[in-house]
PDB file of C-alpha atoms in Angstrom:
ATOM      1  CA  LEU A   1       4.886  18.795   5.748  1.00 48.00           C
ATOM      2  CA  ALA A   2       3.758  20.442   9.053  1.00 47.00           C
ATOM      3  CA  SER A   3       5.965  23.563   9.512  1.00 48.00           C
ATOM      4  CA  GLY A   4       8.172  24.205  12.572  1.00 49.00           C
ATOM      5  CA  GLU A   5       9.286  22.139  15.268  1.00 55.00           C
ATOM      6  CA  GLU A   6       6.464  19.804  15.120  1.00 58.00           C
ATOM      7  CA  GLY A   7       7.042  19.216  11.422  1.00 56.00           C
ATOM      8  CA  ALA A   8      10.467  18.051  12.056  1.00 64.00           C
ATOM      9  CA  GLU A   9       9.686  15.996  14.959  1.00 70.00           C
ATOM     10  CA  TRP A  10       7.139  14.112  12.731  1.00 67.00           C
ATOM     11  CA  ALA A  11       9.798  13.742   9.899  1.00 73.00           C
ATOM     12  CA  LYS A  12      12.233  12.142  12.464  1.00 78.00           C
ATOM     13  CA  LEU A  13       9.339   9.826  14.090  1.00 79.00           C
ATOM     14  CA  LEU A  14       7.978   8.820  10.309  1.00 82.00           C
ATOM     15  CA  ARG A  15      11.708   7.217   9.731  1.00 81.00           C
ATOM     16  CA  THR A  16      12.130   5.687  13.193  1.00 83.00           C
ATOM     17  CA  ASP A  17       8.807   4.404  14.059  1.00 85.00           C
ATOM     18  CA  PHE A  18       7.338   3.588  10.541  1.00 90.00           C
ATOM     19  CA  GLY A  19      10.421   3.272   8.165  1.00 88.00           C
ATOM     20  CA  GLY A  20       9.644   6.206   6.071  1.00 89.00           C
ATOM     21  CA  GLU A  21      12.179   7.772   4.120  1.00 89.00           C
ATOM     22  CA  ASP A  22       9.996  10.667   2.547  1.00 89.00           C
ATOM     23  CA  LEU A  23       6.656  11.808   1.838  1.00 89.00           C
ATOM     24  CA  VAL A  24       5.871  13.736  -1.251  1.00 91.00           C
ATOM     25  CA  TYR A  25       2.510  15.516  -2.200  1.00 92.00           C
ATOM     26  CA  VAL A  26       1.388  14.985  -6.030  1.00 92.00           C
ATOM     27  CA  ASP A  27      -1.160  17.356  -7.085  1.00 89.00           C
ATOM     28  CA  GLU A  28      -1.176  16.147 -10.553  1.00 88.00           C
ATOM     29  CA  VAL A  29      -1.686  12.344 -11.081  1.00 89.00           C
ATOM     30  CA  LYS A  30      -2.863  11.322 -14.359  1.00 89.00           C
ATOM     31  CA  ILE A  31      -5.069   8.191 -14.282  1.00 87.00           C
ATOM     32  CA  VAL A  32      -6.992   6.056 -16.874  1.00 87.00           C
ATOM     33  CA  ASP A  33      -9.854   4.143 -15.696  1.00 83.00           C
ATOM     34  CA  VAL A  34     -10.415   1.213 -17.876  1.00 82.00           C
ATOM     35  CA  GLU A  35     -13.557  -0.887 -17.810  1.00 78.00           C
ATOM     36  CA  TYR A  36     -14.142  -4.464 -18.763  1.00 75.00           C
ATOM     37  CA  GLY A  37     -15.982  -7.616 -17.771  1.00 75.00           C
ATOM     38  CA  TYR A  38     -14.422 -10.677 -16.177  1.00 74.00           C
ATOM     39  CA  LEU A  39     -15.402 -14.007 -14.395  1.00 76.00           C
ATOM     40  CA  PRO A  40     -13.226 -14.359 -11.377  1.00 71.00           C
ATOM     41  CA  LEU A  41     -12.658 -18.236 -11.572  1.00 69.00           C
ATOM     42  CA  THR A  42     -10.359 -17.917  -8.831  1.00 70.00           C
ATOM     43  CA  TYR A  43      -8.619 -15.518  -6.250  1.00 67.00           C
ATOM     44  CA  ASP A  44      -5.950 -15.044  -8.677  1.00 69.00           C
ATOM     45  CA  PRO A  45      -6.680 -12.136 -11.084  1.00 65.00           C
ATOM     46  CA  SER A  46      -4.292 -13.354 -13.570  1.00 70.00           C
ATOM     47  CA  LYS A  47      -6.619 -16.282 -14.030  1.00 75.00           C
ATOM     48  CA  ALA A  48      -9.740 -14.256 -14.586  1.00 76.00           C
ATOM     49  CA  LYS A  49     -11.755 -14.970 -17.865  1.00 78.00           C
ATOM     50  CA  LEU A  50     -12.252 -11.667 -19.475  1.00 77.00           C
ATOM     51  CA  VAL A  51     -15.722 -10.890 -20.811  1.00 77.00           C
ATOM     52  CA  LEU A  52     -15.121  -7.949 -23.334  1.00 75.00           C
ATOM     53  CA  PHE A  53     -17.906  -5.549 -24.481  1.00 74.00           C
ATOM     54  CA  GLU A  54     -18.578  -6.438 -28.414  1.00 74.00           C
ATOM     55  CA  SER A  55     -18.776  -3.472 -30.690  1.00 69.00           C
ATOM     56  CA  PRO A  56     -22.224  -3.545 -32.493  1.00 70.00           C
ATOM     57  CA  GLU A  57     -20.862  -1.443 -35.258  1.00 71.00           C
ATOM     58  CA  ARG A  58     -17.642  -3.512 -35.926  1.00 68.00           C
ATOM     59  CA  ARG A  59     -18.143  -7.358 -35.905  1.00 70.00           C
ATOM     60  CA  GLY A  60     -15.157  -8.947 -34.382  1.00 69.00           C
ATOM     61  CA  LYS A  61     -13.834  -5.879 -32.605  1.00 75.00           C
ATOM     62  CA  TRP A  62     -13.889  -5.330 -28.979  1.00 76.00           C
ATOM     63  CA  THR A  63     -14.655  -2.220 -27.109  1.00 77.00           C
ATOM     64  CA  VAL A  64     -12.861  -1.234 -23.853  1.00 80.00           C
ATOM     65  CA  TYR A  65     -14.297   1.853 -22.218  1.00 82.00           C
ATOM     66  CA  THR A  66     -11.730   4.370 -20.667  1.00 87.00           C
ATOM     67  CA  VAL A  67     -11.871   7.609 -18.568  1.00 87.00           C
ATOM     68  CA  ALA A  68      -8.963   9.532 -18.128  1.00 87.00           C
ATOM     69  CA  TYR A  69      -8.789  12.161 -15.216  1.00 86.00           C
ATOM     70  CA  ASP A  70      -6.324  14.091 -12.847  1.00 88.00           C
ATOM     71  CA  THR A  71      -6.189  13.465  -9.317  1.00 91.00           C
ATOM     72  CA  GLU A  72      -4.062  14.202  -6.261  1.00 93.00           C
ATOM     73  CA  GLY A  73      -1.894  11.524  -4.314  1.00 94.00           C
ATOM     74  CA  ILE A  74       0.532  11.097  -1.675  1.00 94.00           C
ATOM     75  CA  LEU A  75       3.727   9.083  -2.510  1.00 95.00           C
ATOM     76  CA  ILE A  76       5.297   7.319   0.521  1.00 95.00           C
ATOM     77  CA  ILE A  77       9.113   6.592   0.035  1.00 94.00           C
ATOM     78  CA  PHE A  78      10.469   3.817   2.238  1.00 94.00           C
ATOM     79  CA  ASP A  79      13.682   3.676   3.836  1.00 92.00           C
ATOM     80  CA  ARG A  80      15.690   1.236   1.667  1.00 92.00           C
ATOM     81  CA  LYS A  81      18.072   0.337   4.361  1.00 91.00           C
ATOM     82  CA  LYS A  82      15.635  -0.520   7.011  1.00 91.00           C
ATOM     83  CA  VAL A  83      13.592  -2.624   4.370  1.00 93.00           C
ATOM     84  CA  LEU A  84      16.878  -4.583   3.559  1.00 91.00           C
ATOM     85  CA  LYS A  85      17.453  -5.275   7.268  1.00 90.00           C
ATOM     86  CA  TRP A  86      13.877  -6.203   7.634  1.00 90.00           C
ATOM     87  CA  LEU A  87      14.474  -8.769   4.978  1.00 88.00           C
ATOM     88  CA  ASN A  88      17.420  -9.996   6.312  1.00 87.00           C
ATOM     89  CA  PRO A  89      18.894  -8.826   9.701  1.00 85.00           C
ATOM     90  CA  ASP A  90      22.344 -10.073   8.522  1.00 84.00           C
ATOM     91  CA  GLU A  91      22.421  -7.706   5.260  1.00 82.00           C
ATOM     92  CA  PRO A  92      25.758  -6.127   5.141  1.00 85.00           C
ATOM     93  CA  GLU A  93      26.171  -2.621   4.904  1.00 85.00           C
ATOM     94  CA  LEU A  94      25.980  -0.985   1.346  1.00 86.00           C
ATOM     95  CA  ASP A  95      26.404   2.340   0.023  1.00 87.00           C
ATOM     96  CA  GLU A  96      23.402   4.173  -1.551  1.00 87.00           C
ATOM     97  CA  ARG A  97      24.258   2.794  -5.300  1.00 89.00           C
ATOM     98  CA  SER A  98      24.500  -0.614  -4.008  1.00 91.00           C
ATOM     99  CA  ILE A  99      21.362  -0.492  -2.264  1.00 90.00           C
ATOM    100  CA  LYS A 100      19.394   0.817  -5.456  1.00 91.00           C
ATOM    101  CA  LYS A 101      21.017  -2.015  -7.553  1.00 92.00           C
ATOM    102  CA  ARG A 102      20.195  -4.499  -4.831  1.00 91.00           C
ATOM    103  CA  PHE A 103      16.103  -3.645  -5.002  1.00 93.00           C
ATOM    104  CA  VAL A 104      16.369  -3.887  -8.866  1.00 92.00           C
ATOM    105  CA  HIS A 105      17.525  -7.475  -8.618  1.00 92.00           C
ATOM    106  CA  LEU A 106      15.463  -8.709  -5.730  1.00 92.00           C
ATOM    107  CA  THR A 107      14.769 -12.597  -5.742  1.00 93.00           C
ATOM    108  CA  PRO A 108      11.112 -13.722  -6.296  1.00 93.00           C
ATOM    109  CA  GLU A 109      10.782 -14.601  -2.841  1.00 92.00           C
ATOM    110  CA  GLU A 110      12.103 -10.963  -1.761  1.00 92.00           C
ATOM    111  CA  GLU A 111       9.867  -9.556  -4.156  1.00 94.00           C
ATOM    112  CA  GLU A 112       6.648 -11.193  -2.491  1.00 94.00           C
ATOM    113  CA  LYS A 113       8.031 -10.166   0.992  1.00 92.00           C
ATOM    114  CA  VAL A 114       8.729  -6.440  -0.018  1.00 95.00           C
ATOM    115  CA  LEU A 115       4.931  -6.475  -1.641  1.00 96.00           C
ATOM    116  CA  THR A 116       3.453  -7.841   1.302  1.00 94.00           C
ATOM    117  CA  LEU A 117       4.850  -5.320   3.439  1.00 94.00           C
ATOM    118  CA  ILE A 118       3.978  -2.034   1.530  1.00 96.00           C
ATOM    119  CA  HIS A 119       0.613  -3.544   0.387  1.00 97.00           C
ATOM    120  CA  THR A 120       0.002  -4.416   4.294  1.00 96.00           C
ATOM    121  CA  ILE A 121       1.109  -0.832   5.083  1.00 96.00           C
ATOM    122  CA  SER A 122      -1.075   0.723   2.161  1.00 96.00           C
ATOM    123  CA  HIS A 123      -4.329  -0.937   3.386  1.00 97.00           C
ATOM    124  CA  ALA A 124      -3.364  -0.169   7.048  1.00 95.00           C
ATOM    125  CA  LEU A 125      -3.338   3.662   5.811  1.00 96.00           C
ATOM    126  CA  LEU A 126      -6.483   3.113   3.749  1.00 96.00           C
ATOM    127  CA  GLN A 127      -8.319   1.866   6.702  1.00 95.00           C
ATOM    128  CA  THR A 128      -7.742   5.083   8.825  1.00 95.00           C
ATOM    129  CA  ILE A 129      -7.621   7.545   5.826  1.00 95.00           C
ATOM    130  CA  HIS A 130     -11.298   8.637   6.576  1.00 93.00           C
ATOM    131  CA  ILE A 131     -10.381  10.113  10.130  1.00 93.00           C
ATOM    132  CA  TYR A 132      -8.031  12.878   8.600  1.00 92.00           C
ATOM    133  CA  SER A 133      -9.568  13.374   5.218  1.00 91.00           C
ATOM    134  CA  GLY A 134     -13.283  13.481   5.971  1.00 88.00           C
ATOM    135  CA  LEU A 135     -13.879  11.131   3.138  1.00 89.00           C
ATOM    136  CA  SER A 136     -14.519   7.213   3.323  1.00 89.00           C
ATOM    137  CA  ARG A 137     -11.556   4.713   2.198  1.00 88.00           C
ATOM    138  CA  ASP A 138     -13.959   3.867  -0.805  1.00 90.00           C
ATOM    139  CA  ASN A 139     -12.668   7.268  -2.224  1.00 91.00           C
ATOM    140  CA  PHE A 140      -9.261   6.270  -2.259  1.00 94.00           C
ATOM    141  CA  SER A 141      -6.786   3.809  -4.381  1.00 93.00           C
ATOM    142  CA  GLU A 142      -3.297   2.281  -4.258  1.00 95.00           C
ATOM    143  CA  VAL A 143      -0.525   1.947  -6.540  1.00 94.00           C
ATOM    144  CA  LEU A 144       2.589  -0.015  -5.454  1.00 96.00           C
ATOM    145  CA  PHE A 145       6.304   0.179  -6.511  1.00 96.00           C
ATOM    146  CA  ILE A 146       8.022  -2.943  -5.270  1.00 95.00           C
ATOM    147  CA  HIS A 147      11.607  -2.120  -6.513  1.00 94.00           C
ATOM    148  CA  VAL A 148      11.624   1.633  -4.903  1.00 94.00           C
ATOM    149  CA  PRO A 149       9.785   0.704  -2.560  1.00 95.00           C
ATOM    150  CA  ALA A 150       7.221   3.273  -2.289  1.00 96.00           C
ATOM    151  CA  ILE A 151       3.123   3.479  -2.123  1.00 96.00           C
ATOM    152  CA  LEU A 152       1.245   6.015  -4.029  1.00 96.00           C
ATOM    153  CA  ILE A 153      -2.180   6.573  -2.584  1.00 95.00           C
ATOM    154  CA  ILE A 154      -4.557   8.419  -4.665  1.00 94.00           C
ATOM    155  CA  THR A 155      -8.174  10.159  -4.476  1.00 91.00           C
ATOM    156  CA  LYS A 156     -10.480   8.453  -7.031  1.00 85.00           C
ATOM    157  CA  ARG A 157     -12.143  10.957  -9.512  1.00 69.00           C
ATOM    158  CA  SER A 158     -15.341  11.822  -7.692  1.00 62.00           C
ATOM    159  CA  ALA A 159     -13.350  12.819  -4.495  1.00 61.00           C
ATOM    160  CA  ASN A 160     -10.606  14.941  -5.491  1.00 67.00           C
ATOM    161  CA  LEU A 161     -11.217  17.644  -2.947  1.00 78.00           C
ATOM    162  CA  ALA A 162      -7.603  18.183  -1.765  1.00 84.00           C
ATOM    163  CA  ALA A 163      -8.539  15.861   1.174  1.00 87.00           C
ATOM    164  CA  LEU A 164      -4.627  14.275   0.591  1.00 92.00           C
ATOM    165  CA  ARG A 165      -3.060  17.805   0.709  1.00 91.00           C
ATOM    166  CA  THR A 166      -4.484  18.268   4.363  1.00 89.00           C
ATOM    167  CA  ILE A 167      -3.238  14.875   5.668  1.00 91.00           C
ATOM    168  CA  PHE A 168       0.090  16.061   3.961  1.00 90.00           C
ATOM    169  CA  GLU A 169       0.547  19.310   5.545  1.00 87.00           C
ATOM    170  CA  TYR A 170      -1.094  18.538   9.013  1.00 86.00           C
ATOM    171  CA  ALA A 171      -1.621  15.010   9.901  1.00 87.00           C
ATOM    172  CA  HIS A 172       0.604  12.636   8.426  1.00 88.00           C
ATOM    173  CA  TYR A 173       2.112  11.396  11.405  1.00 88.00           C
ATOM    174  CA  PRO A 174      -1.083  11.191  13.484  1.00 91.00           C
ATOM    175  CA  TRP A 175      -2.490   9.343  10.393  1.00 93.00           C
ATOM    176  CA  PHE A 176       0.474   6.595  10.415  1.00 93.00           C
ATOM    177  CA  SER A 177      -0.032   6.324  14.149  1.00 92.00           C
ATOM    178  CA  ALA A 178      -3.878   5.422  13.878  1.00 94.00           C
ATOM    179  CA  ALA A 179      -2.847   3.022  11.096  1.00 93.00           C
ATOM    180  CA  ARG A 180      -0.384   0.998  13.664  1.00 92.00           C
ATOM    181  CA  GLU A 181      -3.314   1.014  16.415  1.00 91.00           C
ATOM    182  CA  ARG A 182      -5.621  -0.253  13.972  1.00 91.00           C
ATOM    183  CA  VAL A 183      -3.428  -3.214  12.537  1.00 89.00           C
ATOM    184  CA  SER A 184      -2.335  -3.923  16.224  1.00 89.00           C
ATOM    185  CA  LYS A 185      -5.368  -5.904  16.837  1.00 89.00           C
ATOM    186  CA  CYS A 186      -8.594  -7.557  15.043  1.00 93.00           C
ATOM    187  CA  ALA A 187     -11.784  -8.840  16.262  1.00 93.00           C
ATOM    188  CA  TYR A 188     -10.740 -12.303  14.827  1.00 93.00           C
ATOM    189  CA  ASP A 189      -7.453 -12.541  16.615  1.00 89.00           C
ATOM    190  CA  PRO A 190      -5.496 -14.978  17.530  1.00 87.00           C
ATOM    191  CA  ILE A 191      -6.943 -16.730  14.708  1.00 90.00           C
ATOM    192  CA  CYS A 192      -6.528 -13.725  12.014  1.00 91.00           C
ATOM    193  CA  LEU A 193      -2.876 -13.684  12.683  1.00 87.00           C
ATOM    194  CA  GLU A 194      -2.192 -17.360  13.046  1.00 86.00           C
ATOM    195  CA  GLU A 195      -3.758 -18.150   9.792  1.00 86.00           C
ATOM    196  CA  ASN A 196      -3.180 -15.485   7.029  1.00 87.00           C
ATOM    197  CA  GLY A 197      -2.638 -12.040   9.003  1.00 90.00           C
ATOM    198  CA  ALA A 198      -5.476 -10.183   7.311  1.00 94.00           C
ATOM    199  CA  CYS A 199      -9.215 -10.470   6.831  1.00 94.00           C
ATOM    200  CA  HIS A 200     -12.302  -8.392   6.414  1.00 94.00           C
ATOM    201  CA  ALA A 201     -12.373  -7.199   9.932  1.00 94.00           C
ATOM    202  CA  CYS A 202      -8.754  -5.613   9.770  1.00 94.00           C
ATOM    203  CA  LEU A 203      -7.446  -5.184   6.219  1.00 96.00           C
ATOM    204  CA  TYR A 204      -9.588  -5.983   3.505  1.00 96.00           C
ATOM    205  CA  VAL A 205     -10.641  -2.958   1.352  1.00 94.00           C
ATOM    206  CA  PRO A 206     -13.471  -2.966  -1.753  1.00 90.00           C
ATOM    207  CA  GLU A 207     -11.484  -4.823  -4.333  1.00 83.00           C
ATOM    208  CA  TYR A 208     -12.015  -1.724  -6.701  1.00 83.00           C
ATOM    209  CA  CYS A 209      -9.600  -0.078  -4.370  1.00 89.00           C
ATOM    210  CA  CYS A 210      -7.166  -2.682  -4.078  1.00 91.00           C
ATOM    211  CA  THR A 211      -4.137  -3.563  -6.881  1.00 85.00           C
ATOM    212  CA  TYR A 212      -4.062  -7.129  -5.987  1.00 90.00           C
ATOM    213  CA  TRP A 213      -7.645  -8.287  -5.002  1.00 87.00           C
ATOM    214  CA  ASN A 214      -6.533  -8.268  -1.005  1.00 93.00           C
ATOM    215  CA  LYS A 215      -3.963 -10.504  -1.466  1.00 91.00           C
ATOM    216  CA  TYR A 216      -0.406 -10.243  -0.321  1.00 94.00           C
ATOM    217  CA  LEU A 217      -1.739  -8.886   2.910  1.00 94.00           C
ATOM    218  CA  ASP A 218      -0.259  -9.607   6.507  1.00 93.00           C
ATOM    219  CA  ARG A 219      -0.443  -7.612   9.565  1.00 92.00           C
ATOM    220  CA  ASN A 220       2.632  -9.929  10.985  1.00 89.00           C
ATOM    221  CA  ALA A 221       5.012  -8.069   8.380  1.00 89.00           C
ATOM    222  CA  ILE A 222       4.669  -5.077  10.178  1.00 89.00           C
ATOM    223  CA  LEU A 223       4.185  -6.260  13.734  1.00 85.00           C
ATOM    224  CA  GLY A 224       6.688  -9.205  13.760  1.00 82.00           C
ATOM    225  CA  LEU A 225       4.729 -11.480  16.222  1.00 75.00           C
ATOM    226  CA  PRO A 226       6.526 -14.800  16.484  1.00 67.00           C
ATOM    227  CA  TYR A 227       3.648 -16.858  17.238  1.00 59.00           C
ATOM    228  CA  SER A 228       1.737 -16.263  13.989  1.00 58.00           C
ATOM    229  CA  GLY A 229       4.279 -19.024  12.385  1.00 60.00           C
ATOM    230  CA  ARG A 230       5.596 -16.828   9.569  1.00 66.00           C
ATOM    231  CA  ASP A 231       9.232 -15.513   9.331  1.00 67.00           C
ATOM    232  CA  PHE A 232       8.758 -11.625   9.356  1.00 75.00           C
ATOM    233  CA  GLU A 233      11.012  -9.105  11.280  1.00 76.00           C
ATOM    234  CA  ARG A 234       8.985  -6.188  12.959  1.00 82.00           C
ATOM    235  CA  PHE A 235       9.066  -3.211  10.843  1.00 86.00           C
ATOM    236  CA  TRP A 236       6.834  -0.708  12.561  1.00 82.00           C
ATOM    237  CA  ARG A 237       8.310   0.268  15.952  1.00 76.00           C
ATOM    238  CA  GLU A 238       6.175  -0.941  19.021  1.00 65.00           C
ATOM    239  CA  VAL A 239       4.246   1.501  20.957  1.00 56.00           C
ATOM    240  CA  GLY A 240       5.332   1.577  24.787  1.00 47.00           C
TER     241      GLY A 240
END
């Protein structure tokens, strides 16, 4: 992280303002891209119809094209205690071992809420990553870990230029601050917040950059605005 007093202050603010427990720069992330055809019958990717490539040499066999490569990433680990309090303000105090066990055994409803929280944060960061990396958001992707909870933001293979190292060392707190500013308003508010809390004007990214086809996104998960009609506490600290 940024060194000296500034770095120490950023680390403190990352926890208090954004619920971040730790940031880790990973200089070797091994990724395998897999390519196949599909028909998106609905917005639910699990219901898509696969259209695989038939092998001309081997009848009845199917070919899946893959590309393996090494890239870089930033792992963002969230404060479990803060996430539990966000899930349930009346959550009793637990020791660290009990907290880890609690995250292993989240209910389906809690899993979806945590997924919505960290996925929304991931997209907020992707929306502003170009400011500090010098690369467009299309050059980045995400991996989500619900039961940690954590986000791994990675560069795609054509863009591994140590852009994330620069953010990690010199601009991680400004990056989060810019993301907060970005999601605090949308061109389609109040309709966006009242309906889904996410749209193409505020949170959506190209589908090849998103793990969940732009589902499980809701700005209200981090803003906690009561008039949106969905039951979320505020996760990111309000400015001013």
